Amino acid sequence: MHELGIVFYIIRDVKQAAEENGVSRVSALVMNIGEVSTVVPEYLIDCWRWAADKEDLLRGSELRINTIPAVTFCETCGKEYETVPNGKTCPFCGSGNTWLLRGNEVEIKEIEVPS
Amino acid sequence: MDEVKVIEIKKSIFAENDKDADALRKELKDRGVYLLNLMSSPGSGKTTTLIKTINLLKDKLRIAVMEADIDSDVDAVKIKDATGIKSIQLHTGGMCHLDAEMTRQGLDGLVLQDCDLVVLENVGNLVCPAEFDTGSCRNAMILSVPEGDDKPLKYPLMFSVCDVVIINKTDVLPYFDFDMEKCREYIRMRNPHARVFPICARTGEGVDAFAEWLLAEVRSWKQ
């Protein structure tokens, strides 16, 4: 359970982006969260509600999550495969010489502001 | 429904921290200070391992320790009493890890001109500390025998970010189903370059090998 800590970093970055864009109110925030990023979307949303409502800029704003499927690349056979059911072992050739292509994201995609 | 305007940001929440961490590492290099980030679960023996290591190195290096915990100062006091070196306590205020900015604030509490080696004892946790670069020169972690040889499988990120894995409490190996070879294999799966040091911090067995590695690291960093 480290989602509250993550939420504090999100709030810091959103505040900065709002300032740069001259925004005084954010109505929604969209996050890209990778499947194997270790962030649990439900917990993140709960923590967001608690922390965001303490900020004038973010009060009542909705957090929407865009899940990024995890994909691993196998160095040995050159194929890509789904990370979650297979882990680090390539299902095509059995090699462990593999690395994560995507699925580790914790990024702010966009913010929505009332026009 | 109200019209909304969308502002694209597309920024990782780790981006700012990674930048801070790189800046801190560069500054430490310029000042000739080596920072080791030591991580593990609670109770794996971080403080005892540190005391034994410091006592082997304190005549050769000027050492300071930063203890990070959610609360209390028991570790900082213990280190100071057992080694006589400068030790400060950082409180994370409930956060489960340290980031580069918090590490910098901790370093501000030390006189860096008087340090060759600073050890950051991170919050006891195998998940979050692995995600946040503290700005350290190297990451080390301690896995103790009672925790089990399968931990590299369960906490992959921690083992993949660590340059060194210390396996502590080898004196209790006869009482646990801990397979040292299997553990080394699991660590290699996560990180083929990780150095592994089996030790017993209580008796001091094996600590000299880790201390030698650390001494060589600090000396090459200062060149």
Coordinates of C-alpha atoms in Angstrom, one line a residue:
Chain A
M1 CA 0.0 0.0 0.0
H2 CA 2.0 3.0 -1.2
E3 CA -0.7 4.7 -3.3
L4 CA -1.0 7.6 -1.0
G5 CA 2.6 8.5 -1.4
I6 CA 2.2 8.2 -5.2
V7 CA -0.8 10.6 -5.0
F8 CA 1.3 13.2 -3.3
Y9 CA 3.7 13.1 -6.3
I10 CA 0.8 13.3 -8.7
I11 CA -0.6 16.4 -6.9
R12 CA 2.8 18.1 -7.0
D13 CA 3.1 17.5 -10.8
V14 CA -0.5 18.6 -11.5
K15 CA -0.1 21.8 -9.5
Q16 CA 3.0 22.6 -11.5
A17 CA 1.3 21.9 -14.8
A18 CA -1.7 24.0 -13.7
E19 CA 0.6 26.9 -12.9
E20 CA 2.4 26.6 -16.2
N21 CA -0.9 26.6 -18.1
G22 CA -2.6 29.3 -16.0
V23 CA -5.3 26.9 -14.8
S24 CA -7.1 27.5 -11.5
R25 CA -9.4 24.5 -11.5
V26 CA -9.0 20.9 -12.6
S27 CA -12.1 18.8 -13.2
A28 CA -10.5 15.5 -14.1
L29 CA -7.1 13.8 -14.4
V30 CA -6.2 10.9 -16.6
M31 CA -3.3 8.6 -15.5
N32 CA -1.6 5.9 -17.6
I33 CA -0.9 3.0 -15.2
G34 CA 1.0 0.0 -16.3
E35 CA -0.3 -3.4 -15.4
V36 CA 2.9 -4.4 -13.5
S37 CA 3.7 -0.9 -12.1
T38 CA 2.7 -2.2 -8.6
V39 CA 0.1 0.6 -8.4
V40 CA -3.4 -0.7 -7.5
P41 CA -5.9 1.5 -9.4
E42 CA -8.7 1.2 -6.8
Y43 CA -6.4 2.2 -4.0
L44 CA -5.0 5.1 -6.1
I45 CA -8.6 6.4 -6.7
D46 CA -9.4 6.2 -3.0
C47 CA -6.3 8.0 -2.0
W48 CA -6.9 10.6 -4.7
R49 CA -10.3 11.4 -3.3
W50 CA -9.0 11.9 0.2
A51 CA -6.0 14.0 -0.8
A52 CA -7.3 15.9 -3.8
D53 CA -10.3 17.2 -1.9
K54 CA -7.9 19.1 0.4
E55 CA -6.7 21.2 -2.5
D56 CA -8.6 24.1 -4.0
L57 CA -7.3 23.3 -7.4
L58 CA -8.4 19.7 -7.3
R59 CA -11.5 19.6 -5.1
G60 CA -14.1 17.2 -6.5
S61 CA -11.9 16.3 -9.5
E62 CA -12.2 12.8 -10.9
L63 CA -9.3 10.5 -11.4
R64 CA -9.6 8.2 -14.5
I65 CA -7.1 5.4 -15.1
N66 CA -6.0 4.1 -18.4
T67 CA -4.4 0.6 -17.9
I68 CA -1.4 -0.1 -20.1
P69 CA -1.0 -3.9 -20.7
A70 CA 2.4 -5.3 -19.8
V71 CA 4.5 -6.7 -22.7
T72 CA 7.9 -8.4 -22.4
F73 CA 10.5 -8.8 -25.2
C74 CA 12.5 -12.0 -25.5
E75 CA 16.2 -11.4 -26.5
T76 CA 16.7 -15.0 -27.4
C77 CA 13.8 -15.6 -29.9
G78 CA 13.0 -11.9 -30.6
K79 CA 9.3 -12.3 -29.8
E80 CA 7.0 -10.2 -27.6
Y81 CA 4.6 -11.8 -25.1
E82 CA 2.1 -10.9 -22.4
T83 CA 4.0 -10.4 -19.1
V84 CA 1.2 -11.1 -16.6
P85 CA 0.5 -14.8 -17.4
N86 CA 4.2 -15.6 -18.2
G87 CA 6.4 -13.5 -16.0
K88 CA 10.1 -13.4 -16.9
T89 CA 10.2 -16.7 -18.8
C90 CA 9.4 -16.6 -22.6
P91 CA 6.4 -18.8 -23.4
F92 CA 7.8 -19.4 -26.9
C93 CA 11.3 -20.6 -26.3
G94 CA 11.7 -20.8 -22.4
S95 CA 14.4 -18.3 -22.2
G96 CA 14.8 -16.0 -19.2
N97 CA 16.8 -13.5 -21.1
T98 CA 13.8 -11.1 -21.4
W99 CA 13.0 -7.5 -20.5
L100 CA 9.9 -5.4 -20.0
L101 CA 8.8 -3.4 -23.0
R102 CA 5.9 -1.6 -21.4
G103 CA 3.6 -2.0 -18.4
N104 CA 5.6 -0.1 -15.8
E105 CA 4.1 3.3 -16.4
V106 CA 2.9 5.7 -13.7
E107 CA 2.4 8.8 -15.7
I108 CA 0.0 11.7 -15.9
K109 CA -1.6 11.6 -19.4
E110 CA -3.7 14.7 -19.3
I111 CA -5.8 17.0 -17.2
E112 CA -9.2 18.3 -18.0
V113 CA -10.2 21.9 -17.0
P114 CA -13.6 23.6 -17.2
S115 CA -13.5 26.0 -20.1
Chain B
M1 CA -22.7 19.2 -19.6
D2 CA -19.9 21.8 -19.3
E3 CA -17.3 21.9 -22.0
V4 CA -13.9 20.9 -20.9
K5 CA -10.5 21.6 -22.2
V6 CA -7.9 18.9 -22.2
I7 CA -4.3 19.7 -21.5
E8 CA -1.9 16.9 -22.4
I9 CA 0.9 16.3 -19.9
K10 CA 2.4 12.9 -20.5
K11 CA 4.9 12.9 -17.7
S12 CA 6.0 10.1 -15.5
I13 CA 5.5 10.9 -11.8
F14 CA 9.1 9.5 -11.3
A15 CA 10.6 12.0 -13.8
E16 CA 11.1 14.8 -11.3
N17 CA 12.7 12.5 -8.8
D18 CA 15.0 10.9 -11.4
K19 CA 16.2 14.3 -12.3
D20 CA 16.8 15.3 -8.6
A21 CA 18.6 12.0 -8.1
D22 CA 20.9 12.5 -11.0
A23 CA 21.8 16.0 -9.9
L24 CA 22.5 14.7 -6.3
R25 CA 24.7 11.9 -7.6
K26 CA 26.7 14.4 -9.7
E27 CA 27.1 16.7 -6.7
L28 CA 28.3 13.8 -4.5
K29 CA 30.8 12.8 -7.2
D30 CA 32.2 16.4 -7.3
R31 CA 32.5 16.4 -3.6
G32 CA 34.0 12.9 -3.3
V33 CA 31.3 11.5 -1.1
Y34 CA 30.0 8.0 -1.7
L35 CA 26.4 7.3 -0.8
L36 CA 25.2 3.8 -0.3
N37 CA 21.4 3.1 -0.2
L38 CA 20.8 0.1 2.0
M39 CA 17.3 -1.5 1.8
S40 CA 15.6 -4.6 3.2
S41 CA 12.5 -5.9 5.0
P42 CA 12.1 -4.8 8.7
G43 CA 14.1 -7.1 10.9
S44 CA 16.6 -8.5 8.4
G45 CA 19.5 -7.0 10.3
K46 CA 20.4 -3.8 8.6
T47 CA 21.5 -2.0 11.7
T48 CA 23.6 -4.9 13.0
T49 CA 25.2 -5.4 9.6
L50 CA 26.0 -1.7 9.5
I51 CA 27.6 -1.7 12.9
K52 CA 29.9 -4.6 12.0
T53 CA 30.8 -3.1 8.7
I54 CA 31.5 0.4 10.1
N55 CA 33.7 -1.1 12.9
L56 CA 35.8 -2.7 10.1
L57 CA 36.1 0.5 8.1
K58 CA 36.1 3.4 10.5
D59 CA 39.9 3.6 10.7
K60 CA 40.1 3.8 6.9
L61 CA 37.2 5.9 6.0
R62 CA 35.2 8.8 7.5
I63 CA 31.7 7.4 7.7
A64 CA 28.3 8.8 8.6
V65 CA 24.9 7.1 8.7
M66 CA 21.4 8.4 7.9
E67 CA 18.7 6.3 9.4
A68 CA 15.3 6.6 7.8
D69 CA 12.2 5.4 9.6
I70 CA 8.6 6.3 9.9
D71 CA 9.2 7.1 13.6
S72 CA 11.6 6.8 16.5
D73 CA 15.4 7.3 16.8
V74 CA 16.3 3.9 18.2
D75 CA 18.5 2.9 15.2
A76 CA 20.4 6.2 15.1
V77 CA 21.2 6.0 18.8
K78 CA 22.2 2.3 18.5
I79 CA 24.7 3.1 15.6
K80 CA 26.2 6.0 17.5
D81 CA 26.6 4.0 20.7
A82 CA 28.1 1.0 19.0
T83 CA 30.5 2.7 16.6
G84 CA 31.0 6.3 17.7
I85 CA 30.4 7.7 14.3
K86 CA 28.0 10.5 13.3
S87 CA 24.5 9.2 12.8
I88 CA 21.3 11.1 12.1
Q89 CA 17.7 10.1 12.1
L90 CA 15.3 11.0 9.3
H91 CA 11.6 10.7 9.7
T92 CA 9.6 10.1 6.6
G93 CA 6.4 11.3 8.2
G94 CA 4.4 8.2 7.3
M95 CA 5.9 7.8 3.8
C96 CA 7.1 4.2 3.0
H97 CA 10.3 5.2 1.3
L98 CA 12.8 8.0 0.8
D99 CA 13.1 10.0 -2.4
A100 CA 16.0 12.1 -3.7
E101 CA 14.7 15.3 -2.2
M102 CA 14.4 13.8 1.2
T103 CA 17.9 12.3 0.9
R104 CA 19.2 15.7 0.1
Q105 CA 17.6 17.2 3.1
G106 CA 19.2 14.5 5.2
L107 CA 22.6 15.1 3.7
D108 CA 22.2 18.8 4.7
G109 CA 22.2 17.6 8.3
L110 CA 25.8 16.3 7.8
V111 CA 29.1 18.0 7.2
L112 CA 29.9 16.4 3.9
Q113 CA 33.5 17.7 3.8
D114 CA 34.1 15.3 6.7
C115 CA 32.6 12.2 5.0
D116 CA 34.0 9.7 2.5
L117 CA 31.1 7.3 2.9
V118 CA 27.5 8.0 3.9
V119 CA 25.1 5.0 4.3
L120 CA 21.4 5.6 4.0
E121 CA 19.5 3.0 5.9
N122 CA 16.2 3.2 4.0
V123 CA 12.7 2.4 5.4
G124 CA 12.3 -1.4 6.0
N125 CA 10.2 -2.3 3.0
L126 CA 10.9 -4.4 -0.2
V127 CA 8.4 -2.5 -2.4
C128 CA 8.4 1.3 -2.5
P129 CA 12.1 2.1 -1.8
A130 CA 13.0 0.2 -5.0
E131 CA 10.9 2.6 -7.1
F132 CA 12.5 5.8 -6.0
D133 CA 16.1 6.6 -6.9
T134 CA 17.6 8.3 -3.9
G135 CA 20.6 9.7 -5.7
S136 CA 22.9 7.0 -4.2
C137 CA 26.0 5.7 -6.0
R138 CA 24.9 2.1 -5.4
N139 CA 21.9 0.2 -4.0
A140 CA 22.4 -2.7 -1.7
M141 CA 19.8 -4.9 0.0
I142 CA 19.8 -7.4 2.8
L143 CA 17.8 -10.6 2.6
S144 CA 17.8 -12.7 5.8
V145 CA 17.6 -16.5 5.9
P146 CA 14.3 -16.7 7.8
E147 CA 12.6 -14.6 5.0
G148 CA 13.1 -17.4 2.5
D149 CA 15.0 -18.0 -0.7
D150 CA 12.1 -17.2 -2.9
K151 CA 12.0 -13.4 -2.2
P152 CA 13.7 -12.5 -5.5
L153 CA 10.7 -14.0 -7.2
K154 CA 8.2 -12.2 -5.1
Y155 CA 9.8 -8.7 -5.1
P156 CA 11.5 -8.6 -8.5
L157 CA 12.0 -4.9 -8.7
M158 CA 14.0 -4.7 -5.5
F159 CA 16.4 -7.4 -6.7
S160 CA 16.7 -5.9 -10.1
V161 CA 17.7 -2.4 -8.8
C162 CA 20.3 -3.7 -6.3
D163 CA 24.0 -3.9 -7.2
V164 CA 24.6 -6.0 -4.0
V165 CA 22.6 -8.6 -2.2
I166 CA 23.7 -9.5 1.3
I167 CA 22.3 -12.7 2.6
N168 CA 22.2 -12.4 6.4
K169 CA 21.7 -14.7 9.4
T170 CA 23.6 -17.6 7.8
D171 CA 24.1 -19.0 11.3
V172 CA 20.4 -20.2 11.3
L173 CA 20.7 -22.0 7.9
P174 CA 20.4 -25.4 9.6
Y175 CA 17.0 -24.5 11.0
F176 CA 15.3 -23.2 7.8
D177 CA 14.5 -24.6 4.4
F178 CA 16.6 -21.9 2.8
D179 CA 18.5 -23.1 -0.3
M180 CA 21.5 -20.8 -0.9
E181 CA 22.2 -22.0 -4.4
K182 CA 18.5 -21.6 -5.4
C183 CA 18.5 -18.1 -3.9
R184 CA 21.6 -17.2 -5.9
E185 CA 19.9 -18.5 -9.1
Y186 CA 16.7 -16.4 -8.4
I187 CA 18.8 -13.3 -7.8
R188 CA 20.7 -13.9 -11.1
M189 CA 17.3 -14.2 -12.9
R190 CA 16.4 -10.7 -11.7
N191 CA 19.9 -9.2 -12.0
P192 CA 22.8 -11.1 -13.5
H193 CA 25.3 -8.5 -12.3
A194 CA 24.3 -8.4 -8.6
R195 CA 27.1 -9.3 -6.2
V196 CA 26.0 -11.7 -3.4
F197 CA 27.6 -11.7 0.0
P198 CA 26.4 -14.4 2.5
I199 CA 27.1 -13.1 6.0
C200 CA 26.2 -13.5 9.7
A201 CA 26.1 -10.0 11.1
R202 CA 25.7 -11.3 14.7
T203 CA 29.0 -13.3 14.6
G204 CA 30.7 -11.1 12.0
E205 CA 31.3 -14.0 9.6
G206 CA 31.6 -12.9 6.0
V207 CA 31.2 -9.2 6.8
D208 CA 34.8 -8.5 5.9
A209 CA 34.2 -9.5 2.2
F210 CA 31.4 -6.9 2.0
A211 CA 33.5 -4.3 3.8
E212 CA 36.3 -4.9 1.3
W213 CA 34.0 -4.5 -1.6
L214 CA 32.6 -1.2 -0.1
L215 CA 36.1 0.2 0.6
A216 CA 37.1 -0.5 -3.0
E217 CA 33.9 1.2 -4.2
V218 CA 34.5 4.3 -2.2
R219 CA 38.1 4.6 -3.3
S220 CA 37.3 4.3 -7.0
W221 CA 34.4 6.8 -6.6
K222 CA 36.8 9.4 -5.1
Q223 CA 39.2 9.1 -8.0

